[in-house]
Amino acid sequence: MLVPCEVKLDKSYIKSYFTDGWDLLKSPLRWRGRQWATAAAVSGLTILAYSQDDVIMEAFQRNRTEGLDNTAKYFFDPVGKAGVLISVAGGIYLYGAIAKKPRAVRAGLTGVKAIALTAVFTYAFKFTAQRHRPTADEPPDPRIWEGPFAGYSHHSFPSGHSSLIFAMAAVLSSEYKDKLWVALTSYSIAGLTAISRVYENKHWASDVIFGSALGFFIGKFVHKSTVKCPELINIPGVSSSGYPGFSMIYQLR
């Protein structure tokens, strides 16, 4: 059972950026059946969307309105940016520090780390893929990928807004899993932000699906890694002399 611990802005927290990043990188080596099934489902959904990217793009562009344009431009576009999300997480941390709320401190610091690590992995994918955005070509072509050796002119896949905001939503919903409204609010905003990237013609549908899944996975991973504490595990047993007893195992982070 995961026991939440106090998280502080100290050397251990800073070091965890590197250890968590390394653990994330090699995490597929430890995946089991359920994790591989989830990865297969995300891949399948991304491929399905990829096959219909141009159709989905045209459908969104045919149904744009001034009201939705303004909502996407002035709310969902800013809220998905790294600077805004880090400010939100930082504000949660400051509130927790001032009001002496360890849970808010933990949520804020974990959120900042999840956003930072998500940004690193997202831009690694972007640099490797070099996919053209919908506005890069006339007519738009979702099939153009230039690969890692074409400079850094195109970075559509995956969607950074989607991955970053889903990472933050995953952290908040995990930290406040006893408060349903937190999960409903954070995931609703994250989902609408991801959809707005297709609506504004900034990304293809497959970009936001993969980006959202990437951010969700990293957010959950980072939260679990950050909040786990050392635990003492008692194991009942019998000594060599035949007397009942127990063994104690100290589980390190």
PDB file of C-alpha atoms in Angstrom:
ATOM      1  CA  MET A   1       0.000   0.000   0.000  1.00  0.00           C
ATOM      2  CA  LEU A   2       1.309   3.454  -0.964  1.00  0.00           C
ATOM      3  CA  VAL A   3       1.912   5.670   2.063  1.00  0.00           C
ATOM      4  CA  PRO A   4       2.015   9.395   1.144  1.00  0.00           C
ATOM      5  CA  CYS A   5       4.982  11.210   2.612  1.00  0.00           C
ATOM      6  CA  GLU A   6       5.935  14.825   3.041  1.00  0.00           C
ATOM      7  CA  VAL A   7       7.648  16.366   0.013  1.00  0.00           C
ATOM      8  CA  LYS A   8      10.047  19.267   0.534  1.00  0.00           C
ATOM      9  CA  LEU A   9      11.881  21.629  -1.790  1.00  0.00           C
ATOM     10  CA  ASP A  10      15.316  20.266  -0.944  1.00  0.00           C
ATOM     11  CA  LYS A  11      18.242  18.397  -2.477  1.00  0.00           C
ATOM     12  CA  SER A  12      16.345  15.125  -2.463  1.00  0.00           C
ATOM     13  CA  TYR A  13      13.514  16.698  -4.453  1.00  0.00           C
ATOM     14  CA  ILE A  14      15.899  18.194  -7.023  1.00  0.00           C
ATOM     15  CA  LYS A  15      17.733  14.884  -7.359  1.00  0.00           C
ATOM     16  CA  SER A  16      14.432  13.118  -7.980  1.00  0.00           C
ATOM     17  CA  TYR A  17      14.100  14.937 -11.319  1.00  0.00           C
ATOM     18  CA  PHE A  18      17.030  12.919 -12.618  1.00  0.00           C
ATOM     19  CA  THR A  19      16.154   9.623 -10.945  1.00  0.00           C
ATOM     20  CA  ASP A  20      12.504   9.821 -12.004  1.00  0.00           C
ATOM     21  CA  GLY A  21      13.512  10.781 -15.541  1.00  0.00           C
ATOM     22  CA  TRP A  22      15.814   7.775 -15.767  1.00  0.00           C
ATOM     23  CA  ASP A  23      13.159   5.483 -14.288  1.00  0.00           C
ATOM     24  CA  LEU A  24      10.636   6.777 -16.810  1.00  0.00           C
ATOM     25  CA  LEU A  25      13.019   6.110 -19.678  1.00  0.00           C
ATOM     26  CA  LYS A  26      13.543   2.492 -18.708  1.00  0.00           C
ATOM     27  CA  SER A  27      10.022   1.827 -17.389  1.00  0.00           C
ATOM     28  CA  PRO A  28       8.916  -0.175 -20.489  1.00  0.00           C
ATOM     29  CA  LEU A  29      11.479  -2.810 -19.499  1.00  0.00           C
ATOM     30  CA  ARG A  30       9.373  -3.479 -16.385  1.00  0.00           C
ATOM     31  CA  TRP A  31       5.955  -3.411 -18.015  1.00  0.00           C
ATOM     32  CA  ARG A  32       3.725  -6.423 -17.609  1.00  0.00           C
ATOM     33  CA  GLY A  33       0.574  -7.558 -19.346  1.00  0.00           C
ATOM     34  CA  ARG A  34      -1.711  -4.719 -18.283  1.00  0.00           C
ATOM     35  CA  GLN A  35       0.839  -2.009 -19.138  1.00  0.00           C
ATOM     36  CA  TRP A  36       1.518  -3.505 -22.558  1.00  0.00           C
ATOM     37  CA  ALA A  37      -2.213  -3.833 -23.206  1.00  0.00           C
ATOM     38  CA  THR A  38      -2.679  -0.154 -22.349  1.00  0.00           C
ATOM     39  CA  ALA A  39       0.214   0.827 -24.618  1.00  0.00           C
ATOM     40  CA  ALA A  40      -1.281  -1.256 -27.421  1.00  0.00           C
ATOM     41  CA  ALA A  41      -4.681   0.417 -26.938  1.00  0.00           C
ATOM     42  CA  VAL A  42      -3.139   3.913 -27.065  1.00  0.00           C
ATOM     43  CA  SER A  43      -1.105   2.976 -30.141  1.00  0.00           C
ATOM     44  CA  GLY A  44      -4.168   1.526 -31.839  1.00  0.00           C
ATOM     45  CA  LEU A  45      -6.256   4.616 -31.111  1.00  0.00           C
ATOM     46  CA  THR A  46      -3.447   6.884 -32.347  1.00  0.00           C
ATOM     47  CA  ILE A  47      -3.099   4.882 -35.565  1.00  0.00           C
ATOM     48  CA  LEU A  48      -6.871   4.918 -36.098  1.00  0.00           C
ATOM     49  CA  ALA A  49      -6.938   8.698 -35.676  1.00  0.00           C
ATOM     50  CA  TYR A  50      -3.902   8.993 -37.959  1.00  0.00           C
ATOM     51  CA  SER A  51      -5.801   7.226 -40.711  1.00  0.00           C
ATOM     52  CA  GLN A  52      -8.570   9.838 -40.412  1.00  0.00           C
ATOM     53  CA  ASP A  53      -6.559  12.929 -39.469  1.00  0.00           C
ATOM     54  CA  ASP A  54      -7.438  14.891 -42.592  1.00  0.00           C
ATOM     55  CA  VAL A  55     -11.145  14.011 -42.328  1.00  0.00           C
ATOM     56  CA  ILE A  56     -11.251  15.054 -38.649  1.00  0.00           C
ATOM     57  CA  MET A  57      -9.396  18.279 -39.411  1.00  0.00           C
ATOM     58  CA  GLU A  58     -11.864  19.229 -42.163  1.00  0.00           C
ATOM     59  CA  ALA A  59     -14.843  18.476 -39.909  1.00  0.00           C
ATOM     60  CA  PHE A  60     -13.540  20.762 -37.170  1.00  0.00           C
ATOM     61  CA  GLN A  61     -12.727  23.583 -39.586  1.00  0.00           C
ATOM     62  CA  ARG A  62     -16.219  23.445 -41.117  1.00  0.00           C
ATOM     63  CA  ASN A  63     -17.820  24.002 -37.724  1.00  0.00           C
ATOM     64  CA  ARG A  64     -15.866  26.902 -36.282  1.00  0.00           C
ATOM     65  CA  THR A  65     -17.680  29.851 -34.699  1.00  0.00           C
ATOM     66  CA  GLU A  66     -16.506  33.194 -33.382  1.00  0.00           C
ATOM     67  CA  GLY A  67     -17.460  32.292 -29.822  1.00  0.00           C
ATOM     68  CA  LEU A  68     -15.549  29.025 -29.860  1.00  0.00           C
ATOM     69  CA  ASP A  69     -12.601  30.725 -31.555  1.00  0.00           C
ATOM     70  CA  ASN A  70     -12.362  33.259 -28.726  1.00  0.00           C
ATOM     71  CA  THR A  71     -12.731  30.596 -26.030  1.00  0.00           C
ATOM     72  CA  ALA A  72      -9.964  28.513 -27.571  1.00  0.00           C
ATOM     73  CA  LYS A  73      -7.691  31.505 -28.138  1.00  0.00           C
ATOM     74  CA  TYR A  74      -8.096  33.282 -24.803  1.00  0.00           C
ATOM     75  CA  PHE A  75      -8.591  30.363 -22.411  1.00  0.00           C
ATOM     76  CA  PHE A  76      -7.602  26.920 -23.660  1.00  0.00           C
ATOM     77  CA  ASP A  77      -4.523  28.009 -25.603  1.00  0.00           C
ATOM     78  CA  PRO A  78      -2.932  29.858 -22.628  1.00  0.00           C
ATOM     79  CA  VAL A  79      -3.945  27.276 -20.002  1.00  0.00           C
ATOM     80  CA  GLY A  80      -2.068  24.508 -21.819  1.00  0.00           C
ATOM     81  CA  LYS A  81       1.258  26.356 -21.933  1.00  0.00           C
ATOM     82  CA  ALA A  82       4.116  25.236 -19.715  1.00  0.00           C
ATOM     83  CA  GLY A  83       4.593  28.640 -18.102  1.00  0.00           C
ATOM     84  CA  VAL A  84       0.951  28.909 -17.055  1.00  0.00           C
ATOM     85  CA  LEU A  85       0.813  25.341 -15.740  1.00  0.00           C
ATOM     86  CA  ILE A  86       4.037  25.760 -13.761  1.00  0.00           C
ATOM     87  CA  SER A  87       2.611  28.993 -12.323  1.00  0.00           C
ATOM     88  CA  VAL A  88      -0.517  27.116 -11.236  1.00  0.00           C
ATOM     89  CA  ALA A  89       1.520  24.328  -9.658  1.00  0.00           C
ATOM     90  CA  GLY A  90       3.810  26.895  -8.037  1.00  0.00           C
ATOM     91  CA  GLY A  91       0.798  28.738  -6.651  1.00  0.00           C
ATOM     92  CA  ILE A  92      -0.523  25.517  -5.125  1.00  0.00           C
ATOM     93  CA  TYR A  93       2.890  24.949  -3.540  1.00  0.00           C
ATOM     94  CA  LEU A  94       3.064  28.489  -2.117  1.00  0.00           C
ATOM     95  CA  TYR A  95      -0.438  28.174  -0.705  1.00  0.00           C
ATOM     96  CA  GLY A  96       0.524  24.915   0.963  1.00  0.00           C
ATOM     97  CA  ALA A  97       3.749  26.363   2.354  1.00  0.00           C
ATOM     98  CA  ILE A  98       2.066  29.484   3.758  1.00  0.00           C
ATOM     99  CA  ALA A  99      -1.043  27.744   5.079  1.00  0.00           C
ATOM    100  CA  LYS A 100       0.988  24.748   6.316  1.00  0.00           C
ATOM    101  CA  LYS A 101      -0.884  22.285   4.122  1.00  0.00           C
ATOM    102  CA  PRO A 102       1.523  19.393   3.356  1.00  0.00           C
ATOM    103  CA  ARG A 103      -0.870  17.963   0.795  1.00  0.00           C
ATOM    104  CA  ALA A 104      -0.904  21.164  -1.252  1.00  0.00           C
ATOM    105  CA  VAL A 105       2.897  21.409  -0.985  1.00  0.00           C
ATOM    106  CA  ARG A 106       3.157  17.851  -2.261  1.00  0.00           C
ATOM    107  CA  ALA A 107       0.698  18.496  -5.110  1.00  0.00           C
ATOM    108  CA  GLY A 108       2.493  21.673  -6.179  1.00  0.00           C
ATOM    109  CA  LEU A 109       6.008  20.262  -6.180  1.00  0.00           C
ATOM    110  CA  THR A 110       4.907  17.036  -7.833  1.00  0.00           C
ATOM    111  CA  GLY A 111       3.023  19.024 -10.466  1.00  0.00           C
ATOM    112  CA  VAL A 112       6.073  21.124 -11.342  1.00  0.00           C
ATOM    113  CA  LYS A 113       8.211  18.022 -11.696  1.00  0.00           C
ATOM    114  CA  ALA A 114       5.626  16.204 -13.811  1.00  0.00           C
ATOM    115  CA  ILE A 115       5.341  19.191 -16.155  1.00  0.00           C
ATOM    116  CA  ALA A 116       9.125  19.491 -16.485  1.00  0.00           C
ATOM    117  CA  LEU A 117       9.664  15.797 -17.234  1.00  0.00           C
ATOM    118  CA  THR A 118       6.694  15.696 -19.601  1.00  0.00           C
ATOM    119  CA  ALA A 119       8.168  18.622 -21.515  1.00  0.00           C
ATOM    120  CA  VAL A 120      11.488  16.788 -21.891  1.00  0.00           C
ATOM    121  CA  PHE A 121       9.887  13.604 -23.236  1.00  0.00           C
ATOM    122  CA  THR A 122       7.409  15.500 -25.417  1.00  0.00           C
ATOM    123  CA  TYR A 123      10.108  17.511 -27.123  1.00  0.00           C
ATOM    124  CA  ALA A 124      12.241  14.408 -27.580  1.00  0.00           C
ATOM    125  CA  PHE A 125       9.353  12.911 -29.569  1.00  0.00           C
ATOM    126  CA  LYS A 126       8.812  16.168 -31.455  1.00  0.00           C
ATOM    127  CA  PHE A 127      12.472  16.371 -32.465  1.00  0.00           C
ATOM    128  CA  THR A 128      12.522  12.734 -33.538  1.00  0.00           C
ATOM    129  CA  ALA A 129       9.267  12.847 -35.522  1.00  0.00           C
ATOM    130  CA  GLN A 130       9.466  16.296 -37.183  1.00  0.00           C
ATOM    131  CA  ARG A 131       5.838  16.029 -38.263  1.00  0.00           C
ATOM    132  CA  HIS A 132       4.268  18.863 -40.242  1.00  0.00           C
ATOM    133  CA  ARG A 133       1.409  20.790 -38.641  1.00  0.00           C
ATOM    134  CA  PRO A 134      -1.911  21.141 -40.479  1.00  0.00           C
ATOM    135  CA  THR A 135      -0.997  24.711 -41.478  1.00  0.00           C
ATOM    136  CA  ALA A 136       2.478  23.811 -42.802  1.00  0.00           C
ATOM    137  CA  ASP A 137       1.379  22.669 -46.250  1.00  0.00           C
ATOM    138  CA  GLU A 138      -1.209  23.548 -48.853  1.00  0.00           C
ATOM    139  CA  PRO A 139      -3.209  21.389 -49.016  1.00  0.00           C
ATOM    140  CA  PRO A 140      -2.673  20.100 -45.451  1.00  0.00           C
ATOM    141  CA  ASP A 141      -1.010  16.694 -45.395  1.00  0.00           C
ATOM    142  CA  PRO A 142      -0.932  14.589 -42.211  1.00  0.00           C
ATOM    143  CA  ARG A 143       1.480  12.071 -43.738  1.00  0.00           C
ATOM    144  CA  ILE A 144       4.627  14.240 -43.821  1.00  0.00           C
ATOM    145  CA  TRP A 145       7.238  13.261 -41.221  1.00  0.00           C
ATOM    146  CA  GLU A 146      10.786  14.496 -41.787  1.00  0.00           C
ATOM    147  CA  GLY A 147      12.561  12.582 -39.012  1.00  0.00           C
ATOM    148  CA  PRO A 148      15.338  13.670 -36.635  1.00  0.00           C
ATOM    149  CA  PHE A 149      17.842  14.894 -39.224  1.00  0.00           C
ATOM    150  CA  ALA A 150      15.815  17.651 -40.866  1.00  0.00           C
ATOM    151  CA  GLY A 151      16.552  20.475 -38.419  1.00  0.00           C
ATOM    152  CA  TYR A 152      13.787  21.579 -36.098  1.00  0.00           C
ATOM    153  CA  SER A 153      11.228  23.301 -38.291  1.00  0.00           C
ATOM    154  CA  HIS A 154       8.256  21.003 -37.687  1.00  0.00           C
ATOM    155  CA  HIS A 155       7.072  19.770 -34.322  1.00  0.00           C
ATOM    156  CA  SER A 156       3.443  18.718 -34.502  1.00  0.00           C
ATOM    157  CA  PHE A 157       3.723  15.254 -32.941  1.00  0.00           C
ATOM    158  CA  PRO A 158       2.863  14.952 -30.132  1.00  0.00           C
ATOM    159  CA  SER A 159       0.834  17.911 -28.865  1.00  0.00           C
ATOM    160  CA  GLY A 160       2.707  19.694 -26.087  1.00  0.00           C
ATOM    161  CA  HIS A 161      -0.387  21.452 -24.746  1.00  0.00           C
ATOM    162  CA  SER A 162      -2.142  18.084 -24.446  1.00  0.00           C
ATOM    163  CA  SER A 163       0.731  16.250 -22.774  1.00  0.00           C
ATOM    164  CA  LEU A 164       1.519  19.026 -20.275  1.00  0.00           C
ATOM    165  CA  ILE A 165      -2.020  19.672 -19.094  1.00  0.00           C
ATOM    166  CA  PHE A 166      -2.814  15.958 -18.809  1.00  0.00           C
ATOM    167  CA  ALA A 167       0.322  15.495 -16.703  1.00  0.00           C
ATOM    168  CA  MET A 168      -0.906  18.192 -14.325  1.00  0.00           C
ATOM    169  CA  ALA A 169      -4.426  16.748 -14.296  1.00  0.00           C
ATOM    170  CA  ALA A 170      -3.055  13.298 -13.473  1.00  0.00           C
ATOM    171  CA  VAL A 171      -1.073  14.677 -10.530  1.00  0.00           C
ATOM    172  CA  LEU A 172      -4.016  16.617  -9.091  1.00  0.00           C
ATOM    173  CA  SER A 173      -6.483  13.761  -9.499  1.00  0.00           C
ATOM    174  CA  SER A 174      -4.013  11.346  -7.895  1.00  0.00           C
ATOM    175  CA  GLU A 175      -3.224  13.636  -4.964  1.00  0.00           C
ATOM    176  CA  TYR A 176      -6.864  14.510  -4.320  1.00  0.00           C
ATOM    177  CA  LYS A 177      -8.397  11.175  -5.294  1.00  0.00           C
ATOM    178  CA  ASP A 178     -10.843  11.490  -2.394  1.00  0.00           C
ATOM    179  CA  LYS A 179     -12.309  14.636  -3.987  1.00  0.00           C
ATOM    180  CA  LEU A 180     -14.213  13.707  -7.139  1.00  0.00           C
ATOM    181  CA  TRP A 181     -14.635  17.316  -8.230  1.00  0.00           C
ATOM    182  CA  VAL A 182     -10.873  17.725  -8.589  1.00  0.00           C
ATOM    183  CA  ALA A 183     -10.633  14.858 -11.078  1.00  0.00           C
ATOM    184  CA  LEU A 184     -13.744  15.976 -12.970  1.00  0.00           C
ATOM    185  CA  THR A 185     -12.548  19.575 -13.231  1.00  0.00           C
ATOM    186  CA  SER A 186      -8.905  18.869 -14.079  1.00  0.00           C
ATOM    187  CA  TYR A 187      -9.625  16.189 -16.682  1.00  0.00           C
ATOM    188  CA  SER A 188     -12.458  18.211 -18.245  1.00  0.00           C
ATOM    189  CA  ILE A 189     -10.162  21.207 -18.727  1.00  0.00           C
ATOM    190  CA  ALA A 190      -7.374  18.936 -19.990  1.00  0.00           C
ATOM    191  CA  GLY A 191      -9.668  17.176 -22.462  1.00  0.00           C
ATOM    192  CA  LEU A 192     -11.134  20.407 -23.808  1.00  0.00           C
ATOM    193  CA  THR A 193      -7.653  21.917 -24.119  1.00  0.00           C
ATOM    194  CA  ALA A 194      -6.535  18.913 -26.173  1.00  0.00           C
ATOM    195  CA  ILE A 195      -9.614  19.164 -28.414  1.00  0.00           C
ATOM    196  CA  SER A 196      -9.024  22.889 -28.875  1.00  0.00           C
ATOM    197  CA  ARG A 197      -5.643  22.148 -30.462  1.00  0.00           C
ATOM    198  CA  VAL A 198      -7.433  20.304 -33.271  1.00  0.00           C
ATOM    199  CA  TYR A 199     -10.176  22.933 -33.400  1.00  0.00           C
ATOM    200  CA  GLU A 200      -7.619  25.742 -33.818  1.00  0.00           C
ATOM    201  CA  ASN A 201      -5.903  23.697 -36.533  1.00  0.00           C
ATOM    202  CA  LYS A 202      -2.642  23.634 -34.565  1.00  0.00           C
ATOM    203  CA  HIS A 203      -2.468  19.825 -34.393  1.00  0.00           C
ATOM    204  CA  TRP A 204      -3.801  16.665 -35.941  1.00  0.00           C
ATOM    205  CA  ALA A 205      -6.121  14.464 -33.878  1.00  0.00           C
ATOM    206  CA  SER A 206      -3.452  11.754 -33.554  1.00  0.00           C
ATOM    207  CA  ASP A 207      -1.057  14.364 -32.089  1.00  0.00           C
ATOM    208  CA  VAL A 208      -3.391  15.167 -29.217  1.00  0.00           C
ATOM    209  CA  ILE A 209      -4.363  11.554 -28.513  1.00  0.00           C
ATOM    210  CA  PHE A 210      -0.761  10.432 -28.144  1.00  0.00           C
ATOM    211  CA  GLY A 211       0.219  13.611 -26.290  1.00  0.00           C
ATOM    212  CA  SER A 212      -2.655  13.271 -23.823  1.00  0.00           C
ATOM    213  CA  ALA A 213      -1.779   9.644 -23.093  1.00  0.00           C
ATOM    214  CA  LEU A 214       1.910  10.517 -22.694  1.00  0.00           C
ATOM    215  CA  GLY A 215       1.171  13.282 -20.197  1.00  0.00           C
ATOM    216  CA  PHE A 216      -1.284  11.122 -18.254  1.00  0.00           C
ATOM    217  CA  PHE A 217       1.246   8.300 -17.942  1.00  0.00           C
ATOM    218  CA  ILE A 218       4.089  10.582 -16.846  1.00  0.00           C
ATOM    219  CA  GLY A 219       1.880  12.449 -14.373  1.00  0.00           C
ATOM    220  CA  LYS A 220       0.726   9.211 -12.735  1.00  0.00           C
ATOM    221  CA  PHE A 221       4.255   7.806 -12.703  1.00  0.00           C
ATOM    222  CA  VAL A 222       5.819  10.921 -11.181  1.00  0.00           C
ATOM    223  CA  HIS A 223       3.139  11.249  -8.525  1.00  0.00           C
ATOM    224  CA  LYS A 224       3.509   7.644  -7.438  1.00  0.00           C
ATOM    225  CA  SER A 225       7.286   7.918  -7.363  1.00  0.00           C
ATOM    226  CA  THR A 226       7.304  11.232  -5.471  1.00  0.00           C
ATOM    227  CA  VAL A 227       4.817  10.461  -2.729  1.00  0.00           C
ATOM    228  CA  LYS A 228       5.929   6.958  -1.774  1.00  0.00           C
ATOM    229  CA  CYS A 229       7.702   6.700   1.568  1.00  0.00           C
ATOM    230  CA  PRO A 230       9.839   4.064   3.251  1.00  0.00           C
ATOM    231  CA  GLU A 231       7.674   1.446   4.878  1.00  0.00           C
ATOM    232  CA  LEU A 232       8.163  -1.237   7.493  1.00  0.00           C
ATOM    233  CA  ILE A 233       6.666  -4.526   6.399  1.00  0.00           C
ATOM    234  CA  ASN A 234       5.993  -7.205   9.013  1.00  0.00           C
ATOM    235  CA  ILE A 235       6.079 -10.816   7.836  1.00  0.00           C
ATOM    236  CA  PRO A 236       4.829 -13.455  10.323  1.00  0.00           C
ATOM    237  CA  GLY A 237       6.956 -16.571  10.582  1.00  0.00           C
ATOM    238  CA  VAL A 238       8.566 -19.183  12.774  1.00  0.00           C
ATOM    239  CA  SER A 239      12.124 -18.970  14.099  1.00  0.00           C
ATOM    240  CA  SER A 240      14.718 -21.747  13.686  1.00  0.00           C
ATOM    241  CA  SER A 241      13.977 -22.846  17.252  1.00  0.00           C
ATOM    242  CA  GLY A 242      10.312 -23.272  16.484  1.00  0.00           C
ATOM    243  CA  TYR A 243       8.965 -20.151  18.208  1.00  0.00           C
ATOM    244  CA  PRO A 244       6.507 -17.898  16.383  1.00  0.00           C
ATOM    245  CA  GLY A 245       7.696 -14.430  15.443  1.00  0.00           C
ATOM    246  CA  PHE A 246       7.958 -12.009  12.537  1.00  0.00           C
ATOM    247  CA  SER A 247      10.489 -10.465  10.207  1.00  0.00           C
ATOM    248  CA  MET A 248      10.709  -6.741   9.495  1.00  0.00           C
ATOM    249  CA  ILE A 249      11.665  -5.417   6.056  1.00  0.00           C
ATOM    250  CA  TYR A 250      12.504  -1.744   5.610  1.00  0.00           C
ATOM    251  CA  GLN A 251      11.359  -0.751   2.131  1.00  0.00           C
ATOM    252  CA  LEU A 252      13.452   2.065   0.678  1.00  0.00           C
ATOM    253  CA  ARG A 253      12.209   4.616  -1.867  1.00  0.00           C
TER     254      ARG A 253
END
